[in-house]
Tab-separated table of C-alpha atoms in Angstrom:
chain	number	residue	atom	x	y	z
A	27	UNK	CA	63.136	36.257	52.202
A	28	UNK	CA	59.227	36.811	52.908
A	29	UNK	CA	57.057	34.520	50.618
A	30	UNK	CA	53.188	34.238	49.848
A	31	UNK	CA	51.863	31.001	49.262
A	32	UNK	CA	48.808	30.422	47.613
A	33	UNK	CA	46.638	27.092	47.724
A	34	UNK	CA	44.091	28.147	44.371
A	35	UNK	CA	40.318	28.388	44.816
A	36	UNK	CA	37.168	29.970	44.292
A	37	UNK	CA	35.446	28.900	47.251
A	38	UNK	CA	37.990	28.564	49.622
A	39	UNK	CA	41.926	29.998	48.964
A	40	UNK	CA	44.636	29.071	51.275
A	41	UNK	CA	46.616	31.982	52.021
A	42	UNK	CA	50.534	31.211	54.235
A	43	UNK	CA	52.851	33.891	54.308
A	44	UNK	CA	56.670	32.336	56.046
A	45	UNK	CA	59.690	34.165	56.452
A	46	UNK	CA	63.288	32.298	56.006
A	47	UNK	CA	66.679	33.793	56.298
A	48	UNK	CA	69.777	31.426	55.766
A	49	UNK	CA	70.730	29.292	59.108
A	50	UNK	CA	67.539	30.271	60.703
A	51	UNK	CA	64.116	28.275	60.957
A	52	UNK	CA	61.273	30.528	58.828
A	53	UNK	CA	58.620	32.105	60.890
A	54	UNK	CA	54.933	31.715	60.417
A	55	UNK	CA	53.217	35.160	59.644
A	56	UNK	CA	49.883	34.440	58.607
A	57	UNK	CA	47.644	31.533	57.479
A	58	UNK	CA	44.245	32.430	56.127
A	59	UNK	CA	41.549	31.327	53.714
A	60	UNK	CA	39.988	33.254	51.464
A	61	UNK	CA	36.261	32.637	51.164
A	62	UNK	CA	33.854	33.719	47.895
A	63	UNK	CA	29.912	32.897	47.965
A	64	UNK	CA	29.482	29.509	45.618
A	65	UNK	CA	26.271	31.473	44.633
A	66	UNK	CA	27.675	34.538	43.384
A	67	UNK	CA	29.169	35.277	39.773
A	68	UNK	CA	32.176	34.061	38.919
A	69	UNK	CA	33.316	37.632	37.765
A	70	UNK	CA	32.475	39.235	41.295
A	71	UNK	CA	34.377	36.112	43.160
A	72	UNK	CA	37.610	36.877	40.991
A	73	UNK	CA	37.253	40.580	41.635
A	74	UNK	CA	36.500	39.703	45.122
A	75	UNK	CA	39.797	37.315	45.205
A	76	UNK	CA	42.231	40.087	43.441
A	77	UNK	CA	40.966	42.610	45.897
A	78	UNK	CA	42.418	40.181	48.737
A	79	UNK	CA	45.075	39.134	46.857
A	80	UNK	CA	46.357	42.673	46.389
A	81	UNK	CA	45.895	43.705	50.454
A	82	UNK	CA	47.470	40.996	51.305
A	83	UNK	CA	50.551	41.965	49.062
A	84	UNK	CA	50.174	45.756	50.323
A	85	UNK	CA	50.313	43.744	53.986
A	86	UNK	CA	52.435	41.693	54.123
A	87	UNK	CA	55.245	42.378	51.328
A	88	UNK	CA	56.349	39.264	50.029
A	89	UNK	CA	59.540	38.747	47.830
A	90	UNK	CA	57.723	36.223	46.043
A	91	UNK	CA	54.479	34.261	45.779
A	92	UNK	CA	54.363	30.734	45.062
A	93	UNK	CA	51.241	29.039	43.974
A	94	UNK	CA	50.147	25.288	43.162
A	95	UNK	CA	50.403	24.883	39.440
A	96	UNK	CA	47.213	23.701	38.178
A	97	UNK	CA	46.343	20.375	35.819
A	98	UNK	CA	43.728	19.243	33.710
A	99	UNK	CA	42.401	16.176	35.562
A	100	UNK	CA	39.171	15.261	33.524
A	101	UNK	CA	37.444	13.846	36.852
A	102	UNK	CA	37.789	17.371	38.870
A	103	UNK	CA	34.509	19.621	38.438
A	104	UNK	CA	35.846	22.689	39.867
A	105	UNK	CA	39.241	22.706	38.033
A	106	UNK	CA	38.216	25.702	35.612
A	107	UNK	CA	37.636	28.217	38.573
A	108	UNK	CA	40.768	26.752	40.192
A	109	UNK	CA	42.291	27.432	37.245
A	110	UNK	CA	40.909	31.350	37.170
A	111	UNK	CA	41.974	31.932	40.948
A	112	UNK	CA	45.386	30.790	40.233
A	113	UNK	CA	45.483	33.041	37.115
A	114	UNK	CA	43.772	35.960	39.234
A	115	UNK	CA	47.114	35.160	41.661
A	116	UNK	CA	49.495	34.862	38.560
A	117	UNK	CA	48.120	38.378	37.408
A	118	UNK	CA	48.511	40.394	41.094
A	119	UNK	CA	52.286	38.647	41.554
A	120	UNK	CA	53.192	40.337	38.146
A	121	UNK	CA	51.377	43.396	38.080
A	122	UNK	CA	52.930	44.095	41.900
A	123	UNK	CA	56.651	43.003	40.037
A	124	UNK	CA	57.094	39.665	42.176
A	125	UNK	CA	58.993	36.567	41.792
A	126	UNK	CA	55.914	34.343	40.979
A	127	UNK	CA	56.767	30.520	41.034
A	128	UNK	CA	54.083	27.707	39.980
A	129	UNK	CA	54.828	24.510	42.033
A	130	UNK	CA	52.951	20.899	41.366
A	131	UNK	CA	51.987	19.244	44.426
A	132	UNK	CA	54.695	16.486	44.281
A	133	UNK	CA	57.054	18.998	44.238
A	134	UNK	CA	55.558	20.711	47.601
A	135	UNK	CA	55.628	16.810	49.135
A	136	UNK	CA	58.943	16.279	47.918
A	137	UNK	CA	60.693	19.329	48.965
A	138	UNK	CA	58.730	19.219	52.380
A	139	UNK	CA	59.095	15.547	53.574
A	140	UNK	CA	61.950	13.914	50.898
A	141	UNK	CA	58.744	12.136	49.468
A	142	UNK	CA	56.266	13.117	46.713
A	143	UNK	CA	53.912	10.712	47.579
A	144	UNK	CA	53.422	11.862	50.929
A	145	UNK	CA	50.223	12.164	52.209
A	146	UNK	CA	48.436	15.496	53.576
A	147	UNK	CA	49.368	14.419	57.511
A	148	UNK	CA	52.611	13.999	56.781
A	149	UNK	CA	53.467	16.603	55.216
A	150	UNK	CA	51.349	18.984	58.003
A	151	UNK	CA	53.386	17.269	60.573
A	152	UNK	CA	56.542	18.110	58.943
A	153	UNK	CA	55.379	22.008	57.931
A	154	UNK	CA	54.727	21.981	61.796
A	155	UNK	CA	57.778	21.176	62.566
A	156	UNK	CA	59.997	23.083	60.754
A	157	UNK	CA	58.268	26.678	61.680
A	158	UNK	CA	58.263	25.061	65.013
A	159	UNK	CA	54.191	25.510	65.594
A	160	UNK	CA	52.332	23.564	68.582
A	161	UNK	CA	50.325	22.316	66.090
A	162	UNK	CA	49.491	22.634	61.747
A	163	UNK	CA	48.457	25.552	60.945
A	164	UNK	CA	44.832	26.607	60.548
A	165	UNK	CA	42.562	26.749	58.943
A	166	UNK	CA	42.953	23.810	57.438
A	167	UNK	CA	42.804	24.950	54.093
A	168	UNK	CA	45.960	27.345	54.840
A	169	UNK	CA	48.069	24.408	55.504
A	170	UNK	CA	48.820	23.512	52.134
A	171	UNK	CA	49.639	27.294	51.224
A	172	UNK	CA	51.890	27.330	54.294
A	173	UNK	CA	53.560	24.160	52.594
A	174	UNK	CA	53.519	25.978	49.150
A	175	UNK	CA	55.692	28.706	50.844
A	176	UNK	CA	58.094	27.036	52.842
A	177	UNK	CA	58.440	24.877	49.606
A	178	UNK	CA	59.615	27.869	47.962
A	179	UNK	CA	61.443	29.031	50.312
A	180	UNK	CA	63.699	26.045	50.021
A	181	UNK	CA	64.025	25.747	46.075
A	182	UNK	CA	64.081	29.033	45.637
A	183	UNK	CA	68.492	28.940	46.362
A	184	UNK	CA	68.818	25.430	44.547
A	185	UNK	CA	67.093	26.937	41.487
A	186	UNK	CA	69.119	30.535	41.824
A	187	UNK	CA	72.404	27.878	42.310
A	188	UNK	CA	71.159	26.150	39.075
A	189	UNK	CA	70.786	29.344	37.200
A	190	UNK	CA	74.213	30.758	38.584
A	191	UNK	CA	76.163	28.087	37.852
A	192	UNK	CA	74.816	28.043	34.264
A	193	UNK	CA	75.963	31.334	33.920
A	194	UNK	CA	79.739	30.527	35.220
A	195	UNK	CA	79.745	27.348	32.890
A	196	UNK	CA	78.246	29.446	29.829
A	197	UNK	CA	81.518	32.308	31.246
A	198	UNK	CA	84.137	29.083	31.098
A	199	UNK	CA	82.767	28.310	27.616
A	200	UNK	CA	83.581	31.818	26.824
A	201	UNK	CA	86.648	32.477	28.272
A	202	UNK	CA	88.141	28.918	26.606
A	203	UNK	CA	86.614	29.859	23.322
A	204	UNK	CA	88.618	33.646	23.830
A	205	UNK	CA	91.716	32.040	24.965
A	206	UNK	CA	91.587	29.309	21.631
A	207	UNK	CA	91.003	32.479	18.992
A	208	UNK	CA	94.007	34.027	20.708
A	209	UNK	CA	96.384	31.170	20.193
A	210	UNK	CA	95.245	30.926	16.880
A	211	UNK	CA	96.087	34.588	16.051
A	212	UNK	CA	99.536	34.096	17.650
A	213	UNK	CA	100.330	31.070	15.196
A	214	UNK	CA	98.729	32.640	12.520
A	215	UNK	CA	101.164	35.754	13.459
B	30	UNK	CA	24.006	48.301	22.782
B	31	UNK	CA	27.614	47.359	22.507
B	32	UNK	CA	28.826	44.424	22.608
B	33	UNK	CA	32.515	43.316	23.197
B	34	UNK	CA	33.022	39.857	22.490
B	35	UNK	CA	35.669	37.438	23.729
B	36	UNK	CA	36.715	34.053	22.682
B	37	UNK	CA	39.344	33.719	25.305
B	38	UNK	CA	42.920	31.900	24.837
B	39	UNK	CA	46.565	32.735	25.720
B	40	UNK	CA	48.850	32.420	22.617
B	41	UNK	CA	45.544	33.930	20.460
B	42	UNK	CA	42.856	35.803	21.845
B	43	UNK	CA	39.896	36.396	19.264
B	44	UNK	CA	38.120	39.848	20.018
B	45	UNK	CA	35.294	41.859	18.913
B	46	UNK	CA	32.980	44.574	18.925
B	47	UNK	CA	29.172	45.054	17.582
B	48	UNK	CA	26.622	47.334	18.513
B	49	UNK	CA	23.085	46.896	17.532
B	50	UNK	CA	19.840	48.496	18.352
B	51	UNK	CA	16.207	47.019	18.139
B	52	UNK	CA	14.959	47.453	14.667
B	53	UNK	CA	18.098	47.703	12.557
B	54	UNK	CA	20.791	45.224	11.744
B	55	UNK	CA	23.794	45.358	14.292
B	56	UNK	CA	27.487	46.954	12.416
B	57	UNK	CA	30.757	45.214	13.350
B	58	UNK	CA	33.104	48.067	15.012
B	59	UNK	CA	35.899	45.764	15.800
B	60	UNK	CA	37.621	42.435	14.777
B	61	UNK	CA	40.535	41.576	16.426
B	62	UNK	CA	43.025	39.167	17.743
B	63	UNK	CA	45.124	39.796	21.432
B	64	UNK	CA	48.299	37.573	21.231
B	65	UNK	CA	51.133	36.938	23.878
B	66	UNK	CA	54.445	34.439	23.356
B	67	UNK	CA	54.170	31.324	24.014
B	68	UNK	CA	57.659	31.305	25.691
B	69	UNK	CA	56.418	34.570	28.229
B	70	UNK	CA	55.856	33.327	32.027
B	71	UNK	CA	51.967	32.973	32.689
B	72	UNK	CA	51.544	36.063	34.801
B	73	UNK	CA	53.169	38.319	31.903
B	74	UNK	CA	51.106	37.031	30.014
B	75	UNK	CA	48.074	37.107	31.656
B	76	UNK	CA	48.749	40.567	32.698
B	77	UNK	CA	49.596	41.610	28.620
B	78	UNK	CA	46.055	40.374	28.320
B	79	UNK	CA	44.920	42.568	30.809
B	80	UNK	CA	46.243	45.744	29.718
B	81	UNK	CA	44.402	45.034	26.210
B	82	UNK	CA	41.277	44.335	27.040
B	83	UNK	CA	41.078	47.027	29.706
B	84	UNK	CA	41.994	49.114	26.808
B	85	UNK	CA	39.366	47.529	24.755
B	86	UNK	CA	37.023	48.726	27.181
B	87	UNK	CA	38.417	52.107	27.542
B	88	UNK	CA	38.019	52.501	24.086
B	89	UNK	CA	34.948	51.073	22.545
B	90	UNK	CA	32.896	51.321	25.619
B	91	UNK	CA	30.590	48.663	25.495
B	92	UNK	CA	27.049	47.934	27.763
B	93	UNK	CA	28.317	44.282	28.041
B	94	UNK	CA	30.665	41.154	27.698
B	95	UNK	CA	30.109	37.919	26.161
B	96	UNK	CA	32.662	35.353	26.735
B	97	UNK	CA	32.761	31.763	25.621
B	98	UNK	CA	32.039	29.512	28.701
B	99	UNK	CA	35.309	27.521	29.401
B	100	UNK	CA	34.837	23.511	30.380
B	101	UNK	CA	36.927	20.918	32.016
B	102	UNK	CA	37.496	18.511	28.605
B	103	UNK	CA	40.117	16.156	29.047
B	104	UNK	CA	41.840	15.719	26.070
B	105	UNK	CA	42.628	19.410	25.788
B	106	UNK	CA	46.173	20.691	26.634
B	107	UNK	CA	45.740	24.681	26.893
B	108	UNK	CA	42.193	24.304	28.897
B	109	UNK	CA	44.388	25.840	32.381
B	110	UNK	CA	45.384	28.740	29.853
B	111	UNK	CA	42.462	29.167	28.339
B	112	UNK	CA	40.385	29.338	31.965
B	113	UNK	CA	42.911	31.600	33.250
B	114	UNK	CA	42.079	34.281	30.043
B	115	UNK	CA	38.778	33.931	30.449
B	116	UNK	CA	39.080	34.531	34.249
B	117	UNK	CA	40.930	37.976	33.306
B	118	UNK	CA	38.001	38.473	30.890
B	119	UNK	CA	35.747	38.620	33.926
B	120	UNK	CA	37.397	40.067	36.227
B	121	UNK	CA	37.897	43.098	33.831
B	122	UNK	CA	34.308	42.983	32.584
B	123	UNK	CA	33.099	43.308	36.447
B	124	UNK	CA	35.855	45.543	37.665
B	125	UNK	CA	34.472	48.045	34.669
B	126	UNK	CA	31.045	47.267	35.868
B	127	UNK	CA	29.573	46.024	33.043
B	128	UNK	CA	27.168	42.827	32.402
B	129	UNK	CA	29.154	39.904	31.631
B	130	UNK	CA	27.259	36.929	30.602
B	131	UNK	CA	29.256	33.039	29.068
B	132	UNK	CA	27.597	30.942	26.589
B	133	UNK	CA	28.515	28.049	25.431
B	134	UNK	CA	29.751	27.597	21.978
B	135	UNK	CA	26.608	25.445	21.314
B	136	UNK	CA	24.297	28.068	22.383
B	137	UNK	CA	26.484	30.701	20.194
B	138	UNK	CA	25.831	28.309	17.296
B	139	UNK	CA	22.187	27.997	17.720
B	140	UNK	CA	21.789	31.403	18.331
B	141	UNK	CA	22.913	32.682	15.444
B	142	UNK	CA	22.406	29.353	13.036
B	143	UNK	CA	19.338	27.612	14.788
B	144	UNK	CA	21.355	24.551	14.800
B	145	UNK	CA	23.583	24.071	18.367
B	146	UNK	CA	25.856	21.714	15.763
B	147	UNK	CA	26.431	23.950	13.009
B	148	UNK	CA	30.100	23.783	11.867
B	149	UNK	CA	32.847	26.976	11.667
B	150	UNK	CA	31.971	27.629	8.095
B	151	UNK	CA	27.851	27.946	8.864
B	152	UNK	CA	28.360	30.013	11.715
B	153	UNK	CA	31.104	32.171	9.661
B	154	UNK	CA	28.558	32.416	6.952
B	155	UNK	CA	25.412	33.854	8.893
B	156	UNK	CA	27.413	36.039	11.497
B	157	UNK	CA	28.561	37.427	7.627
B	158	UNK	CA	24.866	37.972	6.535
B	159	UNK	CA	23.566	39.215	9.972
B	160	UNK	CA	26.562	41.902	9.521
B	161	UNK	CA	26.338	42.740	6.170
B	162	UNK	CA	29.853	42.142	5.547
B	163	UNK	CA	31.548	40.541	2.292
B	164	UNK	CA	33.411	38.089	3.752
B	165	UNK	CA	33.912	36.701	6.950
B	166	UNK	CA	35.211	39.119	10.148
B	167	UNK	CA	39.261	38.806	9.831
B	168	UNK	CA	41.329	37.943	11.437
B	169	UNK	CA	40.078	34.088	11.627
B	170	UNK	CA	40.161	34.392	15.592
B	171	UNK	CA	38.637	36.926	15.795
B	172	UNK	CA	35.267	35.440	14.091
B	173	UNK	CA	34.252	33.550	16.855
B	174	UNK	CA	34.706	36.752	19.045
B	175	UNK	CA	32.303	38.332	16.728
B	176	UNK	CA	29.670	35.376	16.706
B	177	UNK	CA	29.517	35.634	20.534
B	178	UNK	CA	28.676	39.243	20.677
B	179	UNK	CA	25.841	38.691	18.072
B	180	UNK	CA	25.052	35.555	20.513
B	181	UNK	CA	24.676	37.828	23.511
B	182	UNK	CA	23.192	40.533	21.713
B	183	UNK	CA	20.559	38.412	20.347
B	184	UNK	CA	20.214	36.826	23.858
B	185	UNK	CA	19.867	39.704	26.043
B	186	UNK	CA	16.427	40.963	25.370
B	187	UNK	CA	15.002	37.082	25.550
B	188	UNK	CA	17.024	36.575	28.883
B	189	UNK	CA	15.400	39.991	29.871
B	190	UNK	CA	12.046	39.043	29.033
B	191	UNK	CA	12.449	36.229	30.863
B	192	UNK	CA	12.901	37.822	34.058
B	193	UNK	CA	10.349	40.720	34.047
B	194	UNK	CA	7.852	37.809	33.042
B	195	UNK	CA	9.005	36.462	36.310
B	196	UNK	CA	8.630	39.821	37.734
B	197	UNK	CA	4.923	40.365	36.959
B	198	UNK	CA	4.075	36.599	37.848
B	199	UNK	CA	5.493	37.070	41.304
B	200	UNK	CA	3.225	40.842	41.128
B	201	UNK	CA	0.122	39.146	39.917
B	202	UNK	CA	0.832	36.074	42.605
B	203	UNK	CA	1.447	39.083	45.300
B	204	UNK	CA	-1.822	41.033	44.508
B	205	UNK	CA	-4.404	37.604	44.431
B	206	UNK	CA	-2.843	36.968	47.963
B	207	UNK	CA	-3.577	40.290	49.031
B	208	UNK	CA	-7.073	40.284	47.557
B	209	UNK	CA	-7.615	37.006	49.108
B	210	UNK	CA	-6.563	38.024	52.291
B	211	UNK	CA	-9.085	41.211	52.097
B	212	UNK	CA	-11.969	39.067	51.051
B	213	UNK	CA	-10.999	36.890	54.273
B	214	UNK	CA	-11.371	39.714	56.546
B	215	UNK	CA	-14.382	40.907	54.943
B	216	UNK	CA	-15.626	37.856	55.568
B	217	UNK	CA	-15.096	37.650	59.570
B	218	UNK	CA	-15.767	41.370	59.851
């Protein structure tokens, strides 16, 4: 499984693409940032960002993208064109029929170092060493997307195992209920 | 000029188009309200926003945008959604190539009312005088859609002004320089 992750911004966006296959350590493919002049319009520096967005895609073809789900934190100024990039990488994940999978950062912590309250060198140190890199990947702003995607990577089966076994309980449920209507009709024959 | 107006949102997205020219009163051409489910992913729904307004665009053909300027307010729960439509907003206003301006719903109240505190009703009121219309533009979304249009339309030509006054100051500036400068080399000649 290839994924994209995305670390949301209009300035600077974190770009990591992994890939994982079961009983193997995922492989580093790319880590990038995406820049867009703070002095152009916002409406060119989305256009600019979906253009990326959508080579990238073409590039690298991910299974899935996974991006940091966005807050409202009153004291953050730049959270409304945070919030358009990761809609601008909501929309290309859709539009190009991907899995597309919003994760909050104590999820990324929590799935990358057993703690959601780790801190940014922990959890590069950890990233580092489960792709096996030298050192955390750069730029420093594609760390975090790097985390984003091997994050995904490793919920993605607990979540499909979740879903699954939903199913097979919601099947039991059926079966029992089939079995119970029978026995009825029997008596009632 | 056409104007398509846009007061952006996810679950309800208020849209509308006027077209006015110097000299007459502008007409209302469209009044109308995008909605996706509440229970849809973000990226369908984002992208179900897409597809409309890019129709919007393909169909009415307007010179510009206006779209109400989205801000960071804390005690607002759909402020990520409602940044993320007006991100798609842009992005399809400048894909198309067309001039997309934000104003703030205080300067689309004083535009149109002369008061930056006027209340829905007022504003309701004189966008339904400056139209010529018996009532209010329906659906209720949409009305706010409509106001911004008449905003930006009213706007433009003062925001225009503006900067060809700048023009010819920077020309007049240019040509005392260059006078000076001959007078100077009179002078030492």
């Amino acid at each position: 499984m290839r994924v994209l992750g995305i670390d949301p911004g209009l300035t600077r966006c974190g770009v990591g693409v992994i890939e994982g296959d079961p009983g193997r350590p995922p492989a580093l493919l790319l880590a990038d940032v995406v820049r867009t002049p703070a002095d152009a319009e916002t409406g060119q520096r989305l256009a600019a960002l979906e253009r990326s967005l959508v080579q990238y895609v073409a590039e690298y073809r991910p299974d899935a993208i996974a991006v940091e789900r966005v807050f409202a934190r009153r004291d953050v100024s730049t959270i409304i064109g945070t919030a358009q990039a990761s809609g601008v990488v909501l929309l290309v994940g859709t539009r190009a029929g991907l899995q597309v999978a919003q994760h909050t950062p104590s999820e990324v912590k929590a799935a990358i170092t057993g703690s959601g309250r780790a801190d940014k060198a922990q959890v590069g140190q950890m990233v580092m060493r489960i792709l096996k890199l030298d050192a955390p990947p750069k730029p420093a702003d594609a760390a975090d997307a790097v985390a984003l995607a091997v994050c995904h990577l490793w919920r993605a089966p607990a979540i499909a195992r979740i879903q699954q076994a939903q199913v097979r309980r919601e099947l039991v449920q059926a079966q029992a209920m089939a079995r119970a209507r029978a026995a009825n009709r029997r008596k009632l024959a």
